[in-house]
XYZ file of C-alpha atoms in Angstrom:
342
model
C -49.311 28.009 -34.930
C -46.636 29.695 -36.996
C -43.403 30.569 -35.173
C -43.514 33.963 -36.894
C -46.935 34.763 -35.425
C -45.811 33.536 -31.991
C -42.795 35.828 -32.203
C -45.026 38.786 -33.141
C -47.273 38.113 -30.183
C -44.437 37.746 -27.694
C -42.466 40.763 -28.941
C -45.500 43.046 -28.844
C -46.033 42.526 -25.145
C -43.618 42.661 -22.154
C -42.451 40.366 -20.735
C -42.062 38.371 -23.960
C -42.860 34.942 -22.506
C -46.277 36.119 -21.326
C -47.663 36.512 -24.841
C -46.748 32.928 -25.685
C -48.440 31.635 -22.554
C -51.661 33.391 -23.638
C -51.938 31.155 -26.662
C -51.026 27.964 -24.887
C -52.765 28.430 -21.546
C -54.991 25.601 -20.383
C -58.721 26.058 -21.059
C -59.830 24.169 -17.986
C -61.386 25.847 -14.989
C -62.773 28.874 -16.881
C -66.460 29.491 -17.520
C -67.280 29.509 -21.228
C -69.981 31.373 -23.110
C -72.293 28.846 -24.724
C -73.262 29.652 -28.297
C -75.641 27.724 -30.531
C -75.156 27.942 -34.283
C -77.601 26.831 -36.958
C -76.212 24.542 -39.626
C -75.400 26.483 -42.801
C -75.803 29.916 -41.130
C -73.342 32.424 -39.632
C -72.471 32.771 -35.954
C -70.952 35.790 -34.172
C -68.358 35.619 -31.369
C -68.441 38.904 -29.379
C -64.935 39.491 -28.060
C -65.766 42.187 -25.506
C -63.324 42.808 -22.684
C -64.511 43.609 -19.183
C -61.142 45.095 -18.253
C -60.542 47.688 -20.961
C -62.378 49.575 -23.678
C -62.182 48.606 -27.338
C -60.183 51.741 -28.150
C -57.369 50.710 -25.837
C -57.083 47.142 -27.118
C -54.258 46.744 -29.601
C -54.144 42.978 -30.077
C -56.915 40.413 -30.579
C -56.391 36.701 -31.205
C -59.279 34.390 -31.970
C -58.454 30.693 -31.933
C -59.988 27.242 -31.733
C -58.784 24.278 -29.760
C -58.364 21.447 -32.277
C -57.120 18.358 -30.532
C -54.728 19.728 -27.918
C -53.423 22.581 -30.064
C -55.003 26.051 -30.444
C -55.413 27.097 -34.087
C -55.415 30.791 -35.023
C -58.594 31.765 -36.914
C -58.532 35.584 -37.043
C -57.567 38.759 -35.206
C -55.404 41.847 -35.517
C -52.300 43.542 -34.175
C -52.124 47.329 -33.954
C -48.542 48.535 -34.049
C -48.056 52.293 -33.757
C -50.444 53.721 -36.393
C -50.647 50.587 -38.522
C -52.526 47.308 -38.315
C -50.444 44.236 -38.982
C -51.922 41.846 -41.522
C -52.389 38.469 -39.841
C -54.491 36.806 -42.543
C -51.602 34.652 -43.705
C -51.488 33.020 -40.265
C -55.095 31.840 -40.327
C -55.541 28.088 -40.064
C -56.013 26.740 -43.594
C -59.344 25.082 -42.859
C -60.880 28.418 -41.788
C -59.519 30.741 -44.452
C -62.252 32.887 -46.037
C -64.710 31.624 -43.415
C -64.097 34.218 -40.703
C -64.593 37.976 -40.658
C -63.150 40.353 -38.061
C -65.094 43.521 -37.193
C -62.293 45.624 -35.736
C -64.612 48.444 -34.651
C -66.696 46.162 -32.411
C -64.331 43.239 -31.842
C -66.844 40.737 -33.221
C -65.657 37.702 -35.165
C -68.123 36.071 -37.560
C -67.812 32.423 -38.531
C -69.590 31.787 -41.826
C -71.603 28.792 -42.995
C -71.117 26.701 -39.878
C -70.897 22.923 -40.161
C -70.910 20.039 -37.723
C -67.090 20.133 -37.629
C -67.226 23.655 -36.169
C -68.591 22.281 -32.896
C -66.090 22.829 -30.082
C -64.210 25.313 -27.905
C -63.021 28.760 -29.003
C -61.079 31.486 -27.275
C -60.725 35.218 -27.803
C -57.651 36.912 -26.320
C -57.600 40.707 -25.930
C -54.437 42.560 -24.926
C -53.520 46.208 -24.352
C -50.484 47.895 -22.887
C -51.348 47.050 -19.311
C -54.190 44.516 -19.228
C -55.220 41.294 -20.858
C -58.520 39.481 -21.020
C -59.687 36.121 -22.249
C -63.167 35.057 -23.306
C -63.970 31.412 -23.912
C -66.815 30.073 -26.004
C -68.341 26.673 -26.532
C -70.115 26.343 -29.880
C -72.873 23.797 -30.436
C -74.494 23.213 -33.802
C -78.112 22.283 -34.399
C -79.786 21.403 -37.668
C -83.444 20.936 -38.510
C -83.374 20.983 -42.285
C -86.814 19.385 -42.622
C -89.922 19.591 -40.489
C -91.003 16.234 -39.053
C -93.890 14.627 -40.916
C -96.362 11.900 -39.943
C -97.402 9.239 -42.429
C -100.338 6.885 -41.844
C -100.497 3.255 -42.867
C -104.058 1.884 -42.847
C -106.461 0.354 -45.322
C -109.681 2.040 -44.186
C -109.573 5.809 -43.501
C -112.296 5.390 -40.850
C -110.538 2.486 -39.141
C -108.672 2.741 -35.841
C -106.223 -0.020 -36.740
C -103.172 1.769 -38.125
C -99.508 2.537 -37.634
C -98.038 6.035 -37.696
C -94.491 7.002 -38.673
C -92.755 10.267 -37.797
C -89.693 11.020 -39.933
C -87.257 13.849 -40.666
C -83.885 14.300 -42.364
C -80.948 16.667 -41.955
C -81.022 16.681 -38.130
C -78.237 17.388 -35.626
C -77.451 16.415 -32.948
C -78.958 12.941 -32.951
C -82.500 13.608 -31.785
C -85.105 11.793 -29.774
C -88.494 11.787 -31.451
C -91.288 12.677 -29.049
C -94.952 11.849 -29.608
C -97.809 14.074 -28.439
C -101.487 13.158 -28.012
C -104.547 15.401 -27.708
C -106.250 14.539 -25.433
C -103.600 12.638 -23.498
C -103.739 8.855 -23.529
C -102.129 6.348 -21.210
C -99.042 4.303 -22.065
C -101.248 1.217 -22.502
C -103.094 2.834 -25.413
C -100.073 3.144 -27.712
C -96.736 1.445 -28.278
C -93.473 2.092 -30.139
C -92.871 -0.441 -32.897
C -89.559 0.765 -34.313
C -86.975 3.573 -34.070
C -84.422 4.119 -36.843
C -81.571 6.557 -37.436
C -78.772 6.906 -39.962
C -76.030 9.470 -40.485
C -74.917 11.142 -43.692
C -71.146 10.536 -44.009
C -70.546 13.849 -45.791
C -72.612 16.314 -43.755
C -72.738 14.431 -40.456
C -76.496 15.019 -40.261
C -79.008 12.418 -39.108
C -82.063 10.909 -40.777
C -84.490 9.602 -38.162
C -87.871 7.895 -37.949
C -90.166 6.442 -35.295
C -93.150 4.121 -35.826
C -95.965 3.644 -33.315
C -99.262 1.782 -33.143
C -102.349 3.341 -31.582
C -104.357 0.907 -29.443
C -106.954 3.434 -28.314
C -110.413 3.515 -29.906
C -110.979 7.156 -28.996
C -110.886 10.145 -31.319
C -107.488 11.756 -30.720
C -104.984 13.937 -32.551
C -101.305 13.038 -32.656
C -98.168 14.989 -33.517
C -94.435 14.450 -33.142
C -91.519 16.777 -32.441
C -87.771 16.800 -33.030
C -85.839 19.339 -30.973
C -88.290 22.269 -30.955
C -89.808 21.594 -34.362
C -93.319 20.092 -34.204
C -95.157 18.302 -36.990
C -98.703 18.957 -38.107
C -101.426 17.136 -36.190
C -102.954 13.962 -37.598
C -106.391 12.671 -36.627
C -106.581 9.139 -35.272
C -109.598 6.789 -35.237
C -111.786 8.936 -37.481
C -115.252 7.537 -36.791
C -117.395 10.500 -37.769
C -119.038 10.900 -41.137
C -117.289 12.661 -43.997
C -116.988 16.408 -43.807
C -119.712 18.723 -45.048
C -117.577 19.761 -48.000
C -117.237 16.120 -49.051
C -121.016 15.625 -48.810
C -121.639 18.722 -50.922
C -119.252 17.415 -53.570
C -121.073 14.084 -53.632
C -124.475 15.797 -54.005
C -123.199 18.109 -56.744
C -121.693 15.178 -58.632
C -124.974 13.231 -58.399
C -126.953 16.222 -59.739
C -124.570 16.634 -62.671
C -124.821 12.937 -63.544
C -128.655 13.083 -63.352
C -128.756 16.129 -65.656
C -126.514 14.422 -68.190
C -128.735 11.322 -68.181
C -131.886 13.485 -68.573
C -130.411 15.385 -71.538
C -129.385 12.150 -73.225
C -132.895 10.721 -72.691
C -134.556 13.827 -74.215
C -132.260 13.693 -77.225
C -133.032 9.990 -77.654
C -136.832 10.574 -77.570
C -136.626 13.458 -80.047
C -134.544 11.418 -82.434
C -136.980 8.506 -82.164
C -139.966 10.781 -82.959
C -138.172 12.265 -85.953
C -137.456 8.798 -87.324
C -141.118 7.743 -86.852
C -142.401 10.895 -88.646
C -140.028 10.365 -91.548
C -141.167 6.748 -91.863
C -144.903 7.742 -91.962
C -144.278 10.397 -94.624
C -142.360 7.911 -96.701
C -145.189 5.342 -96.494
C -147.831 7.961 -97.548
C -145.795 9.053 -100.555
C -145.267 5.437 -101.558
C -149.018 4.640 -101.331
C -149.977 7.698 -103.429
C -147.424 6.784 -106.045
C -148.793 3.232 -106.215
C -152.392 4.505 -106.735
C -151.250 6.820 -109.517
C -149.424 4.016 -111.224
C -152.503 1.741 -110.974
C -154.764 4.400 -112.578
C -152.329 4.880 -115.410
C -152.172 1.151 -115.947
C -155.989 0.870 -116.149
C -156.177 3.654 -118.763
C -153.592 1.957 -120.934
C -155.148 -1.504 -120.727
C -158.860 -0.319 -121.374
C -159.113 2.084 -124.386
C -162.922 2.058 -124.115
C -162.640 3.422 -120.631
C -160.329 6.070 -121.986
C -162.842 7.020 -124.805
C -165.695 7.008 -122.320
C -163.742 9.348 -120.161
C -163.023 11.604 -123.129
C -166.735 11.512 -124.140
C -167.802 12.448 -120.668
C -165.337 15.315 -120.732
C -166.695 16.486 -124.175
C -170.309 16.294 -122.993
C -169.378 18.252 -119.928
C -167.704 20.895 -122.082
C -170.793 21.100 -124.418
C -173.130 21.454 -121.450
C -170.969 24.227 -120.072
C -170.965 26.002 -123.489
C -174.778 25.722 -123.879
C -175.272 27.093 -120.397
C -172.978 29.991 -121.230
C -174.913 30.847 -124.441
C -178.271 30.764 -122.635
C -176.975 33.117 -119.971
C -175.678 35.481 -122.643
C -179.017 35.537 -124.549
C -180.887 36.135 -121.338
C -178.633 39.089 -120.543
C -179.261 40.548 -124.088
C -183.027 40.285 -123.731
C -182.890 42.030 -120.371
C -180.833 44.775 -121.957
C -183.329 45.260 -124.794
C -186.214 45.469 -122.366
C -184.360 48.061 -120.367
C -183.741 50.173 -123.485
C -187.415 49.939 -124.648
C -188.652 51.049 -121.254
C -186.311 53.984 -121.241
C -187.492 55.195 -124.705
C -191.130 55.042 -123.782
């Protein structure tokens, strides 16, 4: 601690040597308030005196024991109507990491890390009394929830290993396994436990692998500190879930419909091709007959004249029949006129 700050402390309280002893007094033999901070969060140290009210307190010193030497972290000194600025005396490592609420005498330590673990002390002094509050700060970290991974070839098989793992943990944890319903120690065994520490953060990465020897349907979970993983089902012997069955049935129906549609399209296309082929054959046959008739007419002129003669005779017969009908109609008309005159 700075000699200047020590002088300020000693000169502000009579006798002068007593203020110095406050900062250097042994921490042994005094009950401490246990605080638990969460890694990366803030933690409050309530410096509340049991001997005097906040209004009467004129000096507060908050310090941490680092090694064998207390280090000043924050506080204030009220002198007459002014408050002495003590920020320049704050230990370099904790500058801008502490906040002093003068109205309530609460010191906040920001963004706690593993290095903040340890013993702290708050000293409160007024004109006639002094009080000391000691704290012990522990840090915990559960940055990730423990997870269980399964290693087995057949999802319905009981032969498998299970691994519980998590990272960003402090302090070094013990992984605990839980079984529902409970099984005896002969029905499971620990295969491996591993842990490693991050050199920068001081946090642990841990894992535990077990083998289940039981053939019963059970659920397992694991926990680290108070954080519990999701449950995992072991030895799944029952049939697939109803939802899975429904998906299988729906998929089969869709496949059957697709096959049916393709079959209908195939049959329709086949019928269309057969109809087109029949029409083509009919047209070809008719064309061949026409060509044969034309060929006969060209090769046999007599047949052609005979045909023309037959057509001429037919025309003459038709003309003669027409004339006879006309004469018959005239005679009927004359008879009608004669009858009318008479």
